[in-house]
mmCIF file of C-alpha atoms in Angstrom:
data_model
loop_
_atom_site.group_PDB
_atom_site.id
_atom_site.type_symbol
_atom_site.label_atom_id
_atom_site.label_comp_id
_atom_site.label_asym_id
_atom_site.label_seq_id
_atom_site.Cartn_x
_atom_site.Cartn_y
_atom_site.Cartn_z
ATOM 1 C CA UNK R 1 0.000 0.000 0.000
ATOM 2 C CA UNK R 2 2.399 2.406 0.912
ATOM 3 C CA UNK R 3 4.895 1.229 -2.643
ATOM 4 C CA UNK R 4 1.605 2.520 -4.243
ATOM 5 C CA UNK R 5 0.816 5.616 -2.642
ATOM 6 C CA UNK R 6 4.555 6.257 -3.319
ATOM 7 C CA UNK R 7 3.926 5.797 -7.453
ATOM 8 C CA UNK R 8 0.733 7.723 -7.034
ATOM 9 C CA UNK R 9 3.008 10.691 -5.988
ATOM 10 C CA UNK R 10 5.827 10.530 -8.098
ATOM 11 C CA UNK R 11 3.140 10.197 -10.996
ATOM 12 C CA UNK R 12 1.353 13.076 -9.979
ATOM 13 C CA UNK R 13 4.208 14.819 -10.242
ATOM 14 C CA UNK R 14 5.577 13.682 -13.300
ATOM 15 C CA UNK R 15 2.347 14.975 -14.483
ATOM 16 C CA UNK R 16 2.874 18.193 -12.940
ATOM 17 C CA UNK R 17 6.230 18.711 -14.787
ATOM 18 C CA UNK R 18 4.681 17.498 -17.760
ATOM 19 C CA UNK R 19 2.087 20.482 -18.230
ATOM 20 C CA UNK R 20 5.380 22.860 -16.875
ATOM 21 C CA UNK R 21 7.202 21.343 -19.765
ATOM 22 C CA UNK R 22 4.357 21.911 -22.177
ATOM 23 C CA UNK R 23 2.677 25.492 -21.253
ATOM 24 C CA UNK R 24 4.140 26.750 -17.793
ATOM 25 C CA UNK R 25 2.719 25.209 -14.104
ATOM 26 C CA UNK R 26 -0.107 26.751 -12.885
ATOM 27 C CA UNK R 27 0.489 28.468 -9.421
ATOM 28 C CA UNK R 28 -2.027 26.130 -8.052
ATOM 29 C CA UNK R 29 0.080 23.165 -8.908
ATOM 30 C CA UNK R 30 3.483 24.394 -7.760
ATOM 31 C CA UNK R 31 1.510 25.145 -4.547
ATOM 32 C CA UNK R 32 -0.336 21.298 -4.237
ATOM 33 C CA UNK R 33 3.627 19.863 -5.138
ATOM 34 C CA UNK R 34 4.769 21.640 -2.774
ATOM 35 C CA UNK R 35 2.003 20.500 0.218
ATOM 36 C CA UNK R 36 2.116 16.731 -0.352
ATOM 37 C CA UNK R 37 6.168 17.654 0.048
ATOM 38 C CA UNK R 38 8.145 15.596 1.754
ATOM 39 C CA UNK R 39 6.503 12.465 1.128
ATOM 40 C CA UNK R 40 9.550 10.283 2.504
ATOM 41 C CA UNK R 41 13.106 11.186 4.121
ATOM 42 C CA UNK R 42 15.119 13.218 1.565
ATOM 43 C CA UNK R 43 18.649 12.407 0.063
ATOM 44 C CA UNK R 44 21.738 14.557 -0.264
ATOM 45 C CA UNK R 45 24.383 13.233 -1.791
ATOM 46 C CA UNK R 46 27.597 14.195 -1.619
ATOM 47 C CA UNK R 47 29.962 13.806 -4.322
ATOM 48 C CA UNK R 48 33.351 13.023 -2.180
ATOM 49 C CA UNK R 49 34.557 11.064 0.989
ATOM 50 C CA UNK R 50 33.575 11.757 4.550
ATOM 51 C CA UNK R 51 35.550 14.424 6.523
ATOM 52 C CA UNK R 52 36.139 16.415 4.010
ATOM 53 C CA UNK R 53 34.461 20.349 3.585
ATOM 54 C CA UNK R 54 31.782 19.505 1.418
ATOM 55 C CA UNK R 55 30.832 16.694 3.426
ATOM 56 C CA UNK R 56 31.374 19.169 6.622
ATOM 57 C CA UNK R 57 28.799 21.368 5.048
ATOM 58 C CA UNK R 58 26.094 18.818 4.083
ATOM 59 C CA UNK R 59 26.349 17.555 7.278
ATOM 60 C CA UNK R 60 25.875 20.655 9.440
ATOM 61 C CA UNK R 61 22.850 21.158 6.953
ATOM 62 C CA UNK R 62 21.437 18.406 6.333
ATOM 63 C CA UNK R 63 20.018 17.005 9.821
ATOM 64 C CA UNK R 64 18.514 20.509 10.701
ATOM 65 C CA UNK R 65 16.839 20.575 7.923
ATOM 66 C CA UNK R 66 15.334 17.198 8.470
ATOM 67 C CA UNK R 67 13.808 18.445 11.794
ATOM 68 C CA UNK R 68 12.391 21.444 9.960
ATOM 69 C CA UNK R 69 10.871 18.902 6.995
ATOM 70 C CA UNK R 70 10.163 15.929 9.787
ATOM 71 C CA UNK R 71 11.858 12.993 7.458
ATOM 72 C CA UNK R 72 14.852 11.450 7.568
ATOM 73 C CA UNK R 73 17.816 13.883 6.185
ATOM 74 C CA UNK R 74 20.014 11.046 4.374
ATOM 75 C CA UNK R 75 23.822 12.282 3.617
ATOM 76 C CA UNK R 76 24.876 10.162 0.896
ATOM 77 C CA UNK R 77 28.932 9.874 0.173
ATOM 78 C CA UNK R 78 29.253 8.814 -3.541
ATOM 79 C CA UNK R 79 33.091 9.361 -4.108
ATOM 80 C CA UNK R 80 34.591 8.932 -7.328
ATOM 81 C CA UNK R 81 36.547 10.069 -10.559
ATOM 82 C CA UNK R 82 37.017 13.649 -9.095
ATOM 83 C CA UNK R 83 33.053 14.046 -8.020
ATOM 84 C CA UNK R 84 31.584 12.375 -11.228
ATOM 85 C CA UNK R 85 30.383 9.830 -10.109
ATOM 86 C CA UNK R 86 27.805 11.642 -7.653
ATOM 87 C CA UNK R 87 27.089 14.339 -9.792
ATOM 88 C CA UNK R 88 25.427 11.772 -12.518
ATOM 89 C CA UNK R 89 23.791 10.316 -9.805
ATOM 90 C CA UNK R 90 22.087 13.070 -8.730
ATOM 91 C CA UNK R 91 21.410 14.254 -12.287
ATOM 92 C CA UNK R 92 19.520 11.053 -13.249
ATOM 93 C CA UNK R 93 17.460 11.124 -9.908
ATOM 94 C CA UNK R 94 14.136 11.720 -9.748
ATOM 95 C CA UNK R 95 12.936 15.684 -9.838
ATOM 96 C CA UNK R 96 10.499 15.235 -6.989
ATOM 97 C CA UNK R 97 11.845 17.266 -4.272
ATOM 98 C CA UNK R 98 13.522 13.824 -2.889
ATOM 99 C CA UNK R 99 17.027 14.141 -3.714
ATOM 100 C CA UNK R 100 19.809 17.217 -3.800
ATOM 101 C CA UNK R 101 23.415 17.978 -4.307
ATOM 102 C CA UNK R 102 25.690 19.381 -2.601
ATOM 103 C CA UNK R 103 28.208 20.713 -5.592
ATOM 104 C CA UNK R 104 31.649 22.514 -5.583
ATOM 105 C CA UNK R 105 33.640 23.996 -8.024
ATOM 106 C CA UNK R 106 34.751 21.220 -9.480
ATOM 107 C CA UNK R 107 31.161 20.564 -11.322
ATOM 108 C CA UNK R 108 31.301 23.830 -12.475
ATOM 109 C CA UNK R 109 34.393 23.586 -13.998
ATOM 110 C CA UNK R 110 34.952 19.774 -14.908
ATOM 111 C CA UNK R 111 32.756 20.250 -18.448
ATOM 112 C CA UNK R 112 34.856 22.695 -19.696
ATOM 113 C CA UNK R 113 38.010 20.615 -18.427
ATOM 114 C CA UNK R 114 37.016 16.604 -19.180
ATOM 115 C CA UNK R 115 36.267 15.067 -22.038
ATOM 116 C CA UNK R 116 33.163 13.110 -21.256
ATOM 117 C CA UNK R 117 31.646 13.998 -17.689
ATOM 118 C CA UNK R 118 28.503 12.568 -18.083
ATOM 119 C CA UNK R 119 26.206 15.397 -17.082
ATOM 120 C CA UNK R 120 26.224 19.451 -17.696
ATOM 121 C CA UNK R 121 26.166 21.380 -14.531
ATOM 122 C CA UNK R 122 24.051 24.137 -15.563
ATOM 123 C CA UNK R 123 21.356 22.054 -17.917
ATOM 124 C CA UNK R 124 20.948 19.163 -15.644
ATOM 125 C CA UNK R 125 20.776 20.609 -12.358
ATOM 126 C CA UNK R 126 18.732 23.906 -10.633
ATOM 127 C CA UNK R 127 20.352 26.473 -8.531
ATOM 128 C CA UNK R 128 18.924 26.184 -4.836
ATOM 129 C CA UNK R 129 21.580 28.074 -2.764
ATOM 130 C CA UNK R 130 24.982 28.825 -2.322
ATOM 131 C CA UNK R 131 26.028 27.254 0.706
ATOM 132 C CA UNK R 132 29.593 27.429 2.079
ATOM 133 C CA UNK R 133 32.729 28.718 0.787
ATOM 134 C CA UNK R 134 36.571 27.706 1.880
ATOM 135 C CA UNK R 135 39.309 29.867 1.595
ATOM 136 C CA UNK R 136 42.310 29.432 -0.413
ATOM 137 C CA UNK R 137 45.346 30.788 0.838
ATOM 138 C CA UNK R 138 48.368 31.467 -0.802
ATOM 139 C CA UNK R 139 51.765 30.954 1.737
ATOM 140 C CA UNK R 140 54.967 30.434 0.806
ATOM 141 C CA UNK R 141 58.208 28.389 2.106
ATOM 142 C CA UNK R 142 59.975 31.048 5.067
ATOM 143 C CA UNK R 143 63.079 30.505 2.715
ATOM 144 C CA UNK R 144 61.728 33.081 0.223
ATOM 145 C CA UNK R 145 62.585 36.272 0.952
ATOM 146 C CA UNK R 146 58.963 37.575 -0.004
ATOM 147 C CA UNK R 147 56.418 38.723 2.214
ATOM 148 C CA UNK R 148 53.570 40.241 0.477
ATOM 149 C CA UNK R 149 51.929 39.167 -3.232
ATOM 150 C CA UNK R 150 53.251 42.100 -4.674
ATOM 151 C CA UNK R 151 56.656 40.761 -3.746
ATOM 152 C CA UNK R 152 56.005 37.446 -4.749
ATOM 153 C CA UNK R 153 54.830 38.924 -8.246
ATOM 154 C CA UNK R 154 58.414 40.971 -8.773
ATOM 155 C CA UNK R 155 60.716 37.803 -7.550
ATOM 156 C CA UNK R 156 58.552 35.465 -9.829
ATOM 157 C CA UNK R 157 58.930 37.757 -12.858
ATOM 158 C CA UNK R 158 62.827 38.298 -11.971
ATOM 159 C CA UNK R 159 63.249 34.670 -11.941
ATOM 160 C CA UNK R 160 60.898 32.980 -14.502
ATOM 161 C CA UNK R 161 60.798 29.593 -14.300
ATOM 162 C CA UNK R 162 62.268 29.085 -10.967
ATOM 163 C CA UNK R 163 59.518 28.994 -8.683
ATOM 164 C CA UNK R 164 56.674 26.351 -8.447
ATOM 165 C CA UNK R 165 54.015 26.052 -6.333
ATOM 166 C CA UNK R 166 52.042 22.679 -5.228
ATOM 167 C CA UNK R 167 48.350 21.954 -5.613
ATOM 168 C CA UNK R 168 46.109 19.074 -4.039
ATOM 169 C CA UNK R 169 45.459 18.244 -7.893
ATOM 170 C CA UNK R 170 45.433 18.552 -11.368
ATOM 171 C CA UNK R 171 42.180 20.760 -12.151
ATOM 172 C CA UNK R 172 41.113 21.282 -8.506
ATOM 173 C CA UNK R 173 40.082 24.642 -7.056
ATOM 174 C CA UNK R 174 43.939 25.088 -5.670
ATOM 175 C CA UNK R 175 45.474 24.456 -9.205
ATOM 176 C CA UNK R 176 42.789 26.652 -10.783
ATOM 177 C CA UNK R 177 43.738 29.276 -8.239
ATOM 178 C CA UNK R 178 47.690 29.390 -9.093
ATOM 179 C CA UNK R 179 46.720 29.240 -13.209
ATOM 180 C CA UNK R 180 44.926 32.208 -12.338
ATOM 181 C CA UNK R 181 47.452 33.633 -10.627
ATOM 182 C CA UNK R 182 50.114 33.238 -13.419
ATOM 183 C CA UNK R 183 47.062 34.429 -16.054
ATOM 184 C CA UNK R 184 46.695 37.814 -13.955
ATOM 185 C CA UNK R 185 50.491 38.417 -13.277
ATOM 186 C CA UNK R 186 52.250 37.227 -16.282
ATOM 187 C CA UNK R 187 54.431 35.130 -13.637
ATOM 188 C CA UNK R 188 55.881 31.485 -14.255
ATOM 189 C CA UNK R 189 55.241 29.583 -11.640
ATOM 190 C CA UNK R 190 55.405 25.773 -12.336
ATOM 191 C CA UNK R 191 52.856 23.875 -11.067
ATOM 192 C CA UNK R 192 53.455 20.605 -9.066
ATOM 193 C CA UNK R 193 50.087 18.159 -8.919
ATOM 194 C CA UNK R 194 50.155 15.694 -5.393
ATOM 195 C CA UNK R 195 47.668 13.646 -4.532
ATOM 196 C CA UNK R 196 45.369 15.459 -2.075
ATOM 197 C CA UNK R 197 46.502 18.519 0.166
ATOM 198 C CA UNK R 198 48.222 16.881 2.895
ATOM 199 C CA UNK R 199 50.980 15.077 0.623
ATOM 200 C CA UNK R 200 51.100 18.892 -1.113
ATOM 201 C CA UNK R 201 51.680 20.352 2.606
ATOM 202 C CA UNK R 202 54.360 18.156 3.644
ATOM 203 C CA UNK R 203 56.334 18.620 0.559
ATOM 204 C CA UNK R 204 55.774 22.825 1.049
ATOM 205 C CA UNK R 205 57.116 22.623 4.831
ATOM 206 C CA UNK R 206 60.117 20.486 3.712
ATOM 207 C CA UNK R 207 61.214 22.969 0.933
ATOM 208 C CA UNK R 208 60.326 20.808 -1.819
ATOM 209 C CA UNK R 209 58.193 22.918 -3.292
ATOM 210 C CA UNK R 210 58.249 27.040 -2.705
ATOM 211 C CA UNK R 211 54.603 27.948 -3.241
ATOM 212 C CA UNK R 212 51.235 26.353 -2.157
ATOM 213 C CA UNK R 213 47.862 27.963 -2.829
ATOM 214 C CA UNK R 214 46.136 26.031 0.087
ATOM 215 C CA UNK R 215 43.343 24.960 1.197
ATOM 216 C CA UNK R 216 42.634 27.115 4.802
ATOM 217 C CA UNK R 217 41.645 24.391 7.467
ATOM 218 C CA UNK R 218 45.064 22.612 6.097
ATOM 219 C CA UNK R 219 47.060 25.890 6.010
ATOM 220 C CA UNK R 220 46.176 27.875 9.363
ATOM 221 C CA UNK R 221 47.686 25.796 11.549
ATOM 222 C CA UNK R 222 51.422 25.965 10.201
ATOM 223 C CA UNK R 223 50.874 29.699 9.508
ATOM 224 C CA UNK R 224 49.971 30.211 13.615
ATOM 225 C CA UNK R 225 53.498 27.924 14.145
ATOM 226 C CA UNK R 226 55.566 30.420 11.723
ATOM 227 C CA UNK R 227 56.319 27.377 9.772
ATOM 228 C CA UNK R 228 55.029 29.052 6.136
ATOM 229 C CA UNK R 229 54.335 32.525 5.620
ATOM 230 C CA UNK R 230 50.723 33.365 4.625
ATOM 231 C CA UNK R 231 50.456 36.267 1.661
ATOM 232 C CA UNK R 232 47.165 36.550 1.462
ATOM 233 C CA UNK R 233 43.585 34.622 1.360
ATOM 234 C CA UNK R 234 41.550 34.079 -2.393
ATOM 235 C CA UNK R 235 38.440 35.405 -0.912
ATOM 236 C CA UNK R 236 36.541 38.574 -2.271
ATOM 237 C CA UNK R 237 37.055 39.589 1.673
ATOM 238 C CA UNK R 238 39.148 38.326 4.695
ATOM 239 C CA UNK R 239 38.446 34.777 6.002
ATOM 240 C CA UNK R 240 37.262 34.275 9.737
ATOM 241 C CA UNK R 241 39.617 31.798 9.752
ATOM 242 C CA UNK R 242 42.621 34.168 9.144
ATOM 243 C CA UNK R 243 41.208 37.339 9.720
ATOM 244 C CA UNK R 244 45.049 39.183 10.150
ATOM 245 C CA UNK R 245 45.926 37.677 6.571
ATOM 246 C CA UNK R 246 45.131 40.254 3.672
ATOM 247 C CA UNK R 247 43.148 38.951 1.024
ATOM 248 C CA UNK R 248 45.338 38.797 -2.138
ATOM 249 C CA UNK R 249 43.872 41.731 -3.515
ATOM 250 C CA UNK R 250 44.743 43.782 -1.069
ATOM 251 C CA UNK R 251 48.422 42.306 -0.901
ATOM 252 C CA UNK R 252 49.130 43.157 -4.888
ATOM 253 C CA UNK R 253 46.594 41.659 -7.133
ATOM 254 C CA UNK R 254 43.813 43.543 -6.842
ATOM 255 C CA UNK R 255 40.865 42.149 -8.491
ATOM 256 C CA UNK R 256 42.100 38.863 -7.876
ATOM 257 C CA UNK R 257 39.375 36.145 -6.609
ATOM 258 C CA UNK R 258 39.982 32.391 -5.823
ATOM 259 C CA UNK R 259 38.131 29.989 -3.503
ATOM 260 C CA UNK R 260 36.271 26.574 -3.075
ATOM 261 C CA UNK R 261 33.179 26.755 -2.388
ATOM 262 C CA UNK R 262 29.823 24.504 -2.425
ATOM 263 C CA UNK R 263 26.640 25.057 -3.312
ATOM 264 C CA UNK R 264 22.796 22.950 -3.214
ATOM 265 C CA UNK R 265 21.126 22.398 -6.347
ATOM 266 C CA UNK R 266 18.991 19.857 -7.359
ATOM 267 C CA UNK R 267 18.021 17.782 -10.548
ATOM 268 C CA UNK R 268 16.580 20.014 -13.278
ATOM 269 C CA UNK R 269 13.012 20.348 -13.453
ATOM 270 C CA UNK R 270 12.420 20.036 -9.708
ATOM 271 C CA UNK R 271 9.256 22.082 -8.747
ATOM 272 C CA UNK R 272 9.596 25.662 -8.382
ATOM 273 C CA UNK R 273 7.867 25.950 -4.867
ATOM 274 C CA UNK R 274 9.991 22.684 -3.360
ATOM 275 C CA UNK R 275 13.073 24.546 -4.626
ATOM 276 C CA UNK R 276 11.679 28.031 -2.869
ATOM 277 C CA UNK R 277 10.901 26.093 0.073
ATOM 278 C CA UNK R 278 14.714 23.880 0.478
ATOM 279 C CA UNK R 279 16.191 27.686 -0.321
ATOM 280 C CA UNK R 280 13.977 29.288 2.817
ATOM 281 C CA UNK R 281 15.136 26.784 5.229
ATOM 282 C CA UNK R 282 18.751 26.458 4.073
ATOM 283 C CA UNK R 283 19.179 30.393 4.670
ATOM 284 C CA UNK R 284 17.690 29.578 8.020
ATOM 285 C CA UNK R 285 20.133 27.148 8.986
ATOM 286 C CA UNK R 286 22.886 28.750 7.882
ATOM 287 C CA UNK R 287 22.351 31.991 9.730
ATOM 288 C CA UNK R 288 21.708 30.008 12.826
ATOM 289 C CA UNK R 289 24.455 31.344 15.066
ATOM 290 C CA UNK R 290 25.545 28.225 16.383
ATOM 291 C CA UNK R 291 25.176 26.135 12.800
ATOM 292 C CA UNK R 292 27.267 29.163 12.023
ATOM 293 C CA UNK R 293 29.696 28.804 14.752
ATOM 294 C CA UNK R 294 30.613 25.161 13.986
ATOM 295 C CA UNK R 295 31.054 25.337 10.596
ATOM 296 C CA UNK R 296 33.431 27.885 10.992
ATOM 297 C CA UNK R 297 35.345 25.793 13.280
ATOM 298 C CA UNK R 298 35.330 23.237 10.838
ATOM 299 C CA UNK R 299 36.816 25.520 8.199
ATOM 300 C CA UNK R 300 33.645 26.283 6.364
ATOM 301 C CA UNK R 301 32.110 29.406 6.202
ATOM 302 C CA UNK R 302 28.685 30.090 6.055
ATOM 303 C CA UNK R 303 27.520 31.812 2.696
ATOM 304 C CA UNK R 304 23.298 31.607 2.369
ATOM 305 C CA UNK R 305 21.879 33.299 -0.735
ATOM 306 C CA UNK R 306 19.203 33.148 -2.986
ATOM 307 C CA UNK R 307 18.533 30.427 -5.733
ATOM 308 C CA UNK R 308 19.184 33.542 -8.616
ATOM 309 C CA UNK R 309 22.149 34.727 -6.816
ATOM 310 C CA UNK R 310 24.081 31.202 -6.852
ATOM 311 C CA UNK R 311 22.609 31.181 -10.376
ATOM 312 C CA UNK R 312 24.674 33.785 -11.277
ATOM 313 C CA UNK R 313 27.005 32.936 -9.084
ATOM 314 C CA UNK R 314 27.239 29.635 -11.040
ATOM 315 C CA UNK R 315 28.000 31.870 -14.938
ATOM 316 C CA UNK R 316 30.370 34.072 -13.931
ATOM 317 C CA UNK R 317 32.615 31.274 -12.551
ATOM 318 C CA UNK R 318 32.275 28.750 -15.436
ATOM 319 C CA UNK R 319 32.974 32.158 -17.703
ATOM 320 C CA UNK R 320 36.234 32.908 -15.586
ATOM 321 C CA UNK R 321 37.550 29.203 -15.164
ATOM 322 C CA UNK R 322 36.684 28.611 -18.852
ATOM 323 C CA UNK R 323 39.366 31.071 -19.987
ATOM 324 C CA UNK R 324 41.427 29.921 -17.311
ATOM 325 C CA UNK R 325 41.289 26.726 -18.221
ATOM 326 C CA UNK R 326 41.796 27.241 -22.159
ATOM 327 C CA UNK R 327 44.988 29.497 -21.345
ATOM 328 C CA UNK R 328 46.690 27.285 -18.968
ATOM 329 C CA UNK R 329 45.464 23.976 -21.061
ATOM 330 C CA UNK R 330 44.536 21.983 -18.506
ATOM 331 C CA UNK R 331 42.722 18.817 -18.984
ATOM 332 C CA UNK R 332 41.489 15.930 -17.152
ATOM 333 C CA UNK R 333 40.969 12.167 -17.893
#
């Protein structure tokens, strides 16, 4: 009985999005969707492994928002080729209001950067907020005699070719960050591609490598122990987590802007009013001083918004890590 009621649903809904598809939803359907909503515990998946900041976020999220909804709020880890795997997951799922995503940068640059990666970010999927962003900072071995960006930019320019900085990967938000670095300066700095940010670290404190543009929860705690020296932070403004580190604009880039971030959406054609409703309750959440609090601890920091502002949120980052991309040729398997 209750399979059935369950098909009843999703088929009333599938004929909802039908007449959307056809002529436009009538407000009194968006509105009857958006009643019989949640009809069972709702799904976030998550396109990486536990512990790490996207995960952080859904997880701070997603069990508040369960009490608000009364269901089940299911945090699904489906790791794989680089966040693939999740993302087609999610974009095949069901548009009922039943399933979301918790993206990153990486899906909205990894079409412009892979060959085949099975789904298209901005066709396949609706904005519902922005939800977190991560700093990236950009710190340097205490061997360099360089202690502001502007600095950095002269030395690098003085000595092309010399200097290379580490990333936690090829095409990640860290390597995008020093492309766009080199793109904006004219500077040389090699890249060096390790296998996550803690490998990339290591190899930074030991001298290997000169230049890191790091991740902040990885960073912070060498720059408070004066082992690397911190230039200056990707974001638009300082980070909580480093609020005595200029952001890199300030330091001698200006206009310079590089961070990680994540961001809910959910599979394309998802009701209008469910979206509305998941956007109303994630702002809540996220402004809740103590959701706030944690997440911050946990190297997140809070960034609510509406589903049109992470919409063109969403543009005017594929347009800048397009040309990025294309300049810098990067490409993925």
């Amino acid at each position: 009985m209750v399979h059935r009621e369950r098909r009843r649903f999703v088929a009333g809904l599938g004929a909802t999005l039908g007449a959307a598809m056809g002529g436009g939803m009538l407000p009194g359907m968006a509105h009857a969707a958006s009643d019989a909503w949640p009809g069972r515990p709702v799904t976030f998946i998550v396109p990486f492994p536990p512990g790490g900041p996207v995960d952080v976020t859904a997880r701070f999220t997603a069990q508040p928002l369960g009490v608000k909804w009364g269901v089940p709020a299911i945090v699904d880890n489906r790791a794989g080729a680089g966040g693939i795997v999740g993302a087609q997951l999610a974009a095949r799922a069901e548009p009922d209001g039943h399933t979301f995503f918790f993206s990153s940068i990486h899906h909205a640059v990894r079409p412009t950067s892979a060959n085949t990666p099975g789904y298209d970010y901005v066709k396949d999927f609706v904005p519902v907020g922005m939800a977190a962003v991560f700093p990236i900072v950009l710190v340097v071995h205490p061997s360099l005699p360089i202690k502001s960006v502007a600095e950095l930019i002269a030395y690098a320019k003085a000595n092309p070719g010399k200097l290379s900085y580490g990333s936690s990967g090829n095409g990640g938000g860290t390597h995008l960050a020093g492309e766009l670095f080199n793109s904006m300066t004219g500077a040389k700095l090699q890249h060096i591609p390790y296998r996550g940010s803690a490998p990339a670290m290591q190899d930074l404190l030991g001298g290997q490598v000169q230049i890191m543009f790091a991740d902040g929860p990885s960073a912070v705690p060498h720059i408070k122990a004066g082992k690397i020296r911190a230039l200056g932070v990707g974001n638009p403004e300082r980070s909580a987590l480093a609020p005595d580190v200029p952001t890199i604009a300030e330091s001698g880039l200006p206009g310079y802007e590089a961070y990680s971030w994540s961001g809910l959406v959910a599979p394309a054609r998802t009701p209008a009013a469910i979206v509305a409703r998941v956007n109303a309750d994630l702002v809540s959440v996220l402004t809740d001083p103590a959701t706030a609090k944690a997440m911050l601890a946990a190297g997140a920091e809070p960034k609510p918004g509406s589903p049109e502002a992470f919409r063109t949120f969403i543009q005017t980052e594929i347009t800048k890590w397009q040309k990025v991309i294309r300049e810098a040729n990067i490409t993925l398997d």
